[in-house]
């Protein structure tokens, strides 16, 4: 079904420091395929309160929230789902008649992917990062029974707080440790960033690992993922994360759950 936007079209959006096209293409493809009168647009803003106020004032149905707004936006909404309260980080806002409720679908994606890839729960791990997404990943690890890990973060205050709240240890650097699972939850390797060509972990650390997990979604094949594949490691990509979390956002916005086939086609279209 071809989209024909009109005065009754419901708008959804994303808010990010570096907007990409994946969410826009994913959501709009499903709207068209399912005959839903919705349209999705990606935005960036330096005025977070103004952007959130615009969502409320203009009746924008839903908003996906990315770095660096996942924590700061909490104070600007009306209600927090349990998924947000548990980790103090949101990635989704749903507007119902001016009432803004926040959710975190990143957590759901991480939980599903650890099971899908059959990552052993006894694996030692190092998670690099301390922001909103790091909270979602670390919380999913803790709740999934992954007890043997450390948080690696240059920001001592945030890193120590994250580790303390979830029962892990913190280190500013990985030093001589060689964990079985490596998880990058920083912008290292992200297209357009200052460290786009860098490895989030040293090559010898990747060589010693069993599982390499990079939450960065643009590009789908980051330097860390490429090195992990070359070394024959189990890899989990940011593309997988962004696809599942986008699916759960779609359901929250529309009340419709696509079939697995529709989901896979939307992911393929969004990547093209």
CSV table of C-alpha atoms in Angstrom, one decimal:
chain,number,residue,atom,x,y,z
A,1,UNK,CA,0.0,0.0,0.0
A,2,UNK,CA,1.5,3.4,-1.0
A,3,UNK,CA,1.6,6.0,1.7
A,4,UNK,CA,-0.6,9.1,1.3
A,5,UNK,CA,0.1,11.4,4.2
A,6,UNK,CA,-2.9,13.7,5.2
A,7,UNK,CA,-4.1,15.8,8.1
A,8,UNK,CA,-4.8,12.7,10.2
A,9,UNK,CA,-1.3,11.1,9.7
A,10,UNK,CA,0.3,10.4,13.0
A,11,UNK,CA,4.0,11.5,13.2
A,12,UNK,CA,6.7,9.5,15.0
A,13,UNK,CA,10.3,10.6,15.2
A,14,UNK,CA,13.8,9.9,16.5
A,15,UNK,CA,16.0,12.3,18.5
A,16,UNK,CA,19.8,11.7,18.3
A,17,UNK,CA,23.1,13.6,18.2
A,18,UNK,CA,23.9,11.8,14.9
A,19,UNK,CA,20.6,10.9,13.2
A,20,UNK,CA,20.7,7.9,10.8
A,21,UNK,CA,18.3,6.5,8.3
A,22,UNK,CA,17.8,3.0,9.7
A,23,UNK,CA,14.8,3.9,11.9
A,24,UNK,CA,13.3,6.1,9.3
A,25,UNK,CA,13.4,3.4,6.6
A,26,UNK,CA,12.4,0.6,9.0
A,27,UNK,CA,9.3,2.3,10.4
A,28,UNK,CA,8.1,3.9,7.2
A,29,UNK,CA,8.5,0.6,5.3
A,30,UNK,CA,6.3,-1.2,7.9
A,31,UNK,CA,3.7,1.6,7.9
A,32,UNK,CA,3.4,1.3,4.2
A,33,UNK,CA,3.3,-2.5,4.1
A,34,UNK,CA,0.7,-2.7,6.9
A,35,UNK,CA,-1.4,0.2,5.6
A,36,UNK,CA,-0.9,2.4,8.7
A,37,UNK,CA,-1.4,6.2,8.5
A,38,UNK,CA,1.9,7.0,10.2
A,39,UNK,CA,5.1,8.8,9.1
A,40,UNK,CA,8.5,8.7,10.7
A,41,UNK,CA,11.2,11.4,10.6
A,42,UNK,CA,14.7,11.6,12.2
A,43,UNK,CA,15.8,14.8,14.0
A,44,UNK,CA,18.7,16.2,15.9
A,45,UNK,CA,18.5,19.1,18.4
A,46,UNK,CA,20.6,21.1,20.8
A,47,UNK,CA,17.4,22.0,22.8
A,48,UNK,CA,16.2,18.9,24.5
A,49,UNK,CA,13.5,20.5,26.6
A,50,UNK,CA,12.2,22.3,23.5
A,51,UNK,CA,12.2,19.1,21.5
A,52,UNK,CA,10.3,17.1,24.2
A,53,UNK,CA,7.9,20.0,24.6
A,54,UNK,CA,7.3,19.9,20.9
A,55,UNK,CA,6.4,16.2,21.0
A,56,UNK,CA,3.7,17.0,23.6
A,57,UNK,CA,2.5,20.2,22.0
A,58,UNK,CA,2.3,18.9,18.4
A,59,UNK,CA,0.8,15.5,19.2
A,60,UNK,CA,3.8,13.5,17.9
A,61,UNK,CA,2.8,9.9,18.8
A,62,UNK,CA,6.3,8.5,19.5
A,63,UNK,CA,9.9,9.3,19.8
A,64,UNK,CA,13.0,7.1,19.8
A,65,UNK,CA,15.7,8.6,21.9
A,66,UNK,CA,19.4,8.0,21.3
A,67,UNK,CA,22.7,9.3,22.7
A,68,UNK,CA,23.3,11.6,24.4
A,69,UNK,CA,19.7,12.2,25.6
A,70,UNK,CA,18.7,8.9,27.2
A,71,UNK,CA,19.2,10.0,30.8
A,72,UNK,CA,18.5,13.8,30.5
A,73,UNK,CA,15.1,13.2,29.0
A,74,UNK,CA,13.8,11.3,32.0
A,75,UNK,CA,13.0,14.6,33.9
A,76,UNK,CA,10.9,15.8,30.9
A,77,UNK,CA,8.3,13.0,30.7
A,78,UNK,CA,5.3,12.3,32.8
A,79,UNK,CA,5.5,8.6,33.5
A,80,UNK,CA,8.2,5.9,33.5
A,81,UNK,CA,7.7,2.3,32.6
A,82,UNK,CA,9.4,-0.3,34.8
A,83,UNK,CA,12.0,-0.8,32.2
A,84,UNK,CA,13.2,2.8,32.7
A,85,UNK,CA,12.9,2.9,36.4
A,86,UNK,CA,15.1,-0.1,36.7
A,87,UNK,CA,18.0,1.5,34.9
A,88,UNK,CA,17.4,5.2,34.9
A,89,UNK,CA,17.6,5.4,31.1
A,90,UNK,CA,15.0,5.7,28.4
A,91,UNK,CA,15.1,5.2,24.6
A,92,UNK,CA,11.4,5.5,23.8
A,93,UNK,CA,8.7,8.1,24.5
A,94,UNK,CA,5.0,7.4,23.7
A,95,UNK,CA,2.6,10.3,23.6
A,96,UNK,CA,-1.0,9.6,24.5
A,97,UNK,CA,-3.1,12.8,24.4
A,98,UNK,CA,-0.3,14.9,25.8
A,99,UNK,CA,0.8,12.3,28.4
A,100,UNK,CA,4.4,11.2,27.8
A,101,UNK,CA,5.4,7.8,29.0
A,102,UNK,CA,9.0,6.5,28.7
A,103,UNK,CA,10.2,3.0,28.0
A,104,UNK,CA,13.5,1.3,27.3
A,105,UNK,CA,13.4,-1.3,24.5
A,106,UNK,CA,17.2,-1.5,24.4
A,107,UNK,CA,17.0,-3.8,27.4
A,108,UNK,CA,14.6,-6.1,25.6
A,109,UNK,CA,16.9,-6.3,22.6
A,110,UNK,CA,20.0,-7.2,24.7
A,111,UNK,CA,18.1,-9.9,26.6
A,112,UNK,CA,16.9,-11.5,23.4
A,113,UNK,CA,20.3,-11.4,21.7
A,114,UNK,CA,22.2,-13.0,24.6
A,115,UNK,CA,19.7,-15.9,24.4
A,116,UNK,CA,19.7,-16.1,20.5
A,117,UNK,CA,23.5,-16.3,20.4
A,118,UNK,CA,23.7,-18.7,23.3
A,119,UNK,CA,26.3,-16.8,25.1
A,120,UNK,CA,27.3,-18.9,28.2
A,121,UNK,CA,26.2,-17.3,31.4
A,122,UNK,CA,29.5,-18.2,33.1
A,123,UNK,CA,31.4,-16.1,30.6
A,124,UNK,CA,33.7,-13.4,32.0
A,125,UNK,CA,33.1,-10.1,30.4
A,126,UNK,CA,34.2,-6.5,30.1
A,127,UNK,CA,31.7,-3.8,29.2
A,128,UNK,CA,33.3,-0.6,27.9
A,129,UNK,CA,31.1,2.4,28.5
A,130,UNK,CA,29.0,4.1,31.3
A,131,UNK,CA,26.2,6.0,29.6
A,132,UNK,CA,22.5,5.2,29.1
A,133,UNK,CA,22.9,2.3,26.7
A,134,UNK,CA,25.6,0.8,29.0
A,135,UNK,CA,23.1,0.8,31.8
A,136,UNK,CA,20.6,-1.1,29.6
A,137,UNK,CA,23.2,-3.7,28.5
A,138,UNK,CA,24.7,-4.1,32.0
A,139,UNK,CA,21.3,-4.5,33.5
A,140,UNK,CA,20.3,-7.2,31.0
A,141,UNK,CA,23.6,-9.0,31.7
A,142,UNK,CA,23.0,-8.9,35.4
A,143,UNK,CA,19.3,-10.0,35.1
A,144,UNK,CA,20.4,-12.7,32.7
A,145,UNK,CA,22.8,-14.3,35.2
A,146,UNK,CA,26.1,-13.0,33.9
A,147,UNK,CA,27.9,-12.3,37.2
A,148,UNK,CA,31.6,-12.4,36.2
A,149,UNK,CA,32.2,-9.0,34.7
A,150,UNK,CA,33.7,-5.6,35.0
A,151,UNK,CA,32.8,-2.1,33.8
A,152,UNK,CA,35.6,-0.3,31.9
A,153,UNK,CA,35.1,3.4,31.8
A,154,UNK,CA,37.3,6.4,31.7
A,155,UNK,CA,34.6,8.5,33.5
A,156,UNK,CA,35.3,7.3,37.1
A,157,UNK,CA,32.2,8.8,38.6
A,158,UNK,CA,29.8,7.2,36.1
A,159,UNK,CA,31.7,4.0,35.8
A,160,UNK,CA,31.9,3.4,39.5
A,161,UNK,CA,28.2,4.2,40.0
A,162,UNK,CA,27.2,1.8,37.2
A,163,UNK,CA,29.3,-1.0,38.6
A,164,UNK,CA,28.2,-0.4,42.2
A,165,UNK,CA,24.5,-0.3,41.3
A,166,UNK,CA,24.7,-3.6,39.4
A,167,UNK,CA,27.1,-5.5,41.5
A,168,UNK,CA,30.1,-5.4,39.2
A,169,UNK,CA,33.7,-4.1,39.5
A,170,UNK,CA,35.0,-1.0,37.8
A,171,UNK,CA,38.3,-0.2,36.1
A,172,UNK,CA,39.4,2.8,34.1
A,173,UNK,CA,41.4,0.5,31.8
A,174,UNK,CA,41.2,-3.2,31.0
A,175,UNK,CA,44.9,-3.6,31.8
A,176,UNK,CA,46.0,-7.2,31.7
A,177,UNK,CA,42.6,-8.9,31.8
A,178,UNK,CA,41.5,-11.1,29.0
A,179,UNK,CA,37.7,-11.6,29.4
A,180,UNK,CA,35.7,-14.1,27.4
A,181,UNK,CA,33.1,-11.6,26.2
A,182,UNK,CA,33.9,-8.0,25.0
A,183,UNK,CA,31.1,-5.5,24.8
A,184,UNK,CA,31.6,-2.0,23.4
A,185,UNK,CA,29.0,0.5,24.4
A,186,UNK,CA,30.9,3.7,23.5
A,187,UNK,CA,31.0,5.7,20.2
A,188,UNK,CA,34.3,4.1,19.3
A,189,UNK,CA,34.0,2.7,15.7
A,190,UNK,CA,30.9,4.8,14.9
A,191,UNK,CA,30.7,6.4,11.4
A,192,UNK,CA,31.3,10.1,11.6
A,193,UNK,CA,32.9,10.0,15.1
A,194,UNK,CA,36.4,11.0,16.0
A,195,UNK,CA,37.3,7.3,16.6
A,196,UNK,CA,35.5,5.8,13.6
A,197,UNK,CA,38.5,3.6,12.6
A,198,UNK,CA,39.5,2.6,16.1
A,199,UNK,CA,39.1,-0.7,17.9
A,200,UNK,CA,37.2,-0.5,21.2
A,201,UNK,CA,39.6,-3.2,22.5
A,202,UNK,CA,43.1,-4.1,21.6
A,203,UNK,CA,43.7,-6.7,19.0
A,204,UNK,CA,45.3,-9.2,21.5
A,205,UNK,CA,42.3,-8.8,23.8
A,206,UNK,CA,39.9,-9.6,20.9
A,207,UNK,CA,42.1,-12.6,20.0
A,208,UNK,CA,41.7,-14.0,23.5
A,209,UNK,CA,37.9,-13.5,23.7
A,210,UNK,CA,35.1,-15.9,22.7
A,211,UNK,CA,32.4,-13.4,22.1
A,212,UNK,CA,32.5,-9.9,20.6
A,213,UNK,CA,29.5,-7.6,21.0
A,214,UNK,CA,29.5,-4.1,19.6
A,215,UNK,CA,26.4,-2.0,20.2
A,216,UNK,CA,27.4,0.6,17.6
A,217,UNK,CA,25.0,0.2,14.7
A,218,UNK,CA,26.5,2.6,12.1
A,219,UNK,CA,28.3,1.0,10.4
A,220,UNK,CA,26.9,-2.5,10.8
A,221,UNK,CA,30.4,-3.9,10.5
A,222,UNK,CA,32.5,-1.8,12.9
A,223,UNK,CA,36.2,-2.3,13.2
A,224,UNK,CA,35.6,-4.4,16.3
A,225,UNK,CA,33.0,-6.6,14.6
A,226,UNK,CA,35.3,-7.0,11.6
A,227,UNK,CA,38.2,-8.1,13.8
A,228,UNK,CA,36.0,-10.5,15.7
A,229,UNK,CA,34.8,-12.1,12.5
A,230,UNK,CA,38.3,-12.4,11.2
A,231,UNK,CA,39.3,-14.2,14.5
A,232,UNK,CA,36.3,-16.6,14.2
A,233,UNK,CA,34.6,-15.2,17.3
A,234,UNK,CA,30.9,-15.3,18.1
A,235,UNK,CA,29.7,-11.8,17.2
A,236,UNK,CA,26.7,-9.8,18.1
A,237,UNK,CA,26.2,-6.5,16.2
A,238,UNK,CA,24.6,-3.2,16.9
A,239,UNK,CA,22.4,-3.7,13.8
A,240,UNK,CA,20.8,-6.6,15.6
A,241,UNK,CA,20.2,-4.4,18.6
A,242,UNK,CA,18.8,-1.5,16.7
A,243,UNK,CA,16.5,-3.8,14.7
A,244,UNK,CA,14.9,-5.5,17.7
A,245,UNK,CA,14.5,-2.3,19.7
A,246,UNK,CA,13.0,-0.6,16.7
A,247,UNK,CA,10.5,-3.4,16.4
A,248,UNK,CA,9.4,-3.0,20.0
A,249,UNK,CA,9.1,0.7,19.5
A,250,UNK,CA,6.9,0.1,16.5
A,251,UNK,CA,4.6,-2.0,18.6
A,252,UNK,CA,4.4,0.7,21.3
A,253,UNK,CA,3.6,3.4,18.8
A,254,UNK,CA,1.0,1.5,16.7
A,255,UNK,CA,-0.3,-1.4,18.8
A,256,UNK,CA,0.5,-3.7,15.8
A,257,UNK,CA,3.1,-6.4,15.9
A,258,UNK,CA,4.5,-7.4,12.5
A,259,UNK,CA,5.0,-11.0,11.6
A,260,UNK,CA,8.6,-12.3,11.6
A,261,UNK,CA,8.7,-12.2,7.8
A,262,UNK,CA,7.5,-8.6,7.8
A,263,UNK,CA,10.2,-7.7,10.4
A,264,UNK,CA,13.0,-9.3,8.4
A,265,UNK,CA,11.9,-7.5,5.2
A,266,UNK,CA,11.8,-4.2,7.0
A,267,UNK,CA,15.3,-4.8,8.4
A,268,UNK,CA,16.6,-5.7,4.9
A,269,UNK,CA,14.9,-2.6,3.4
A,270,UNK,CA,16.3,-0.3,6.2
A,271,UNK,CA,19.9,-1.6,5.5
A,272,UNK,CA,19.7,-1.2,1.7
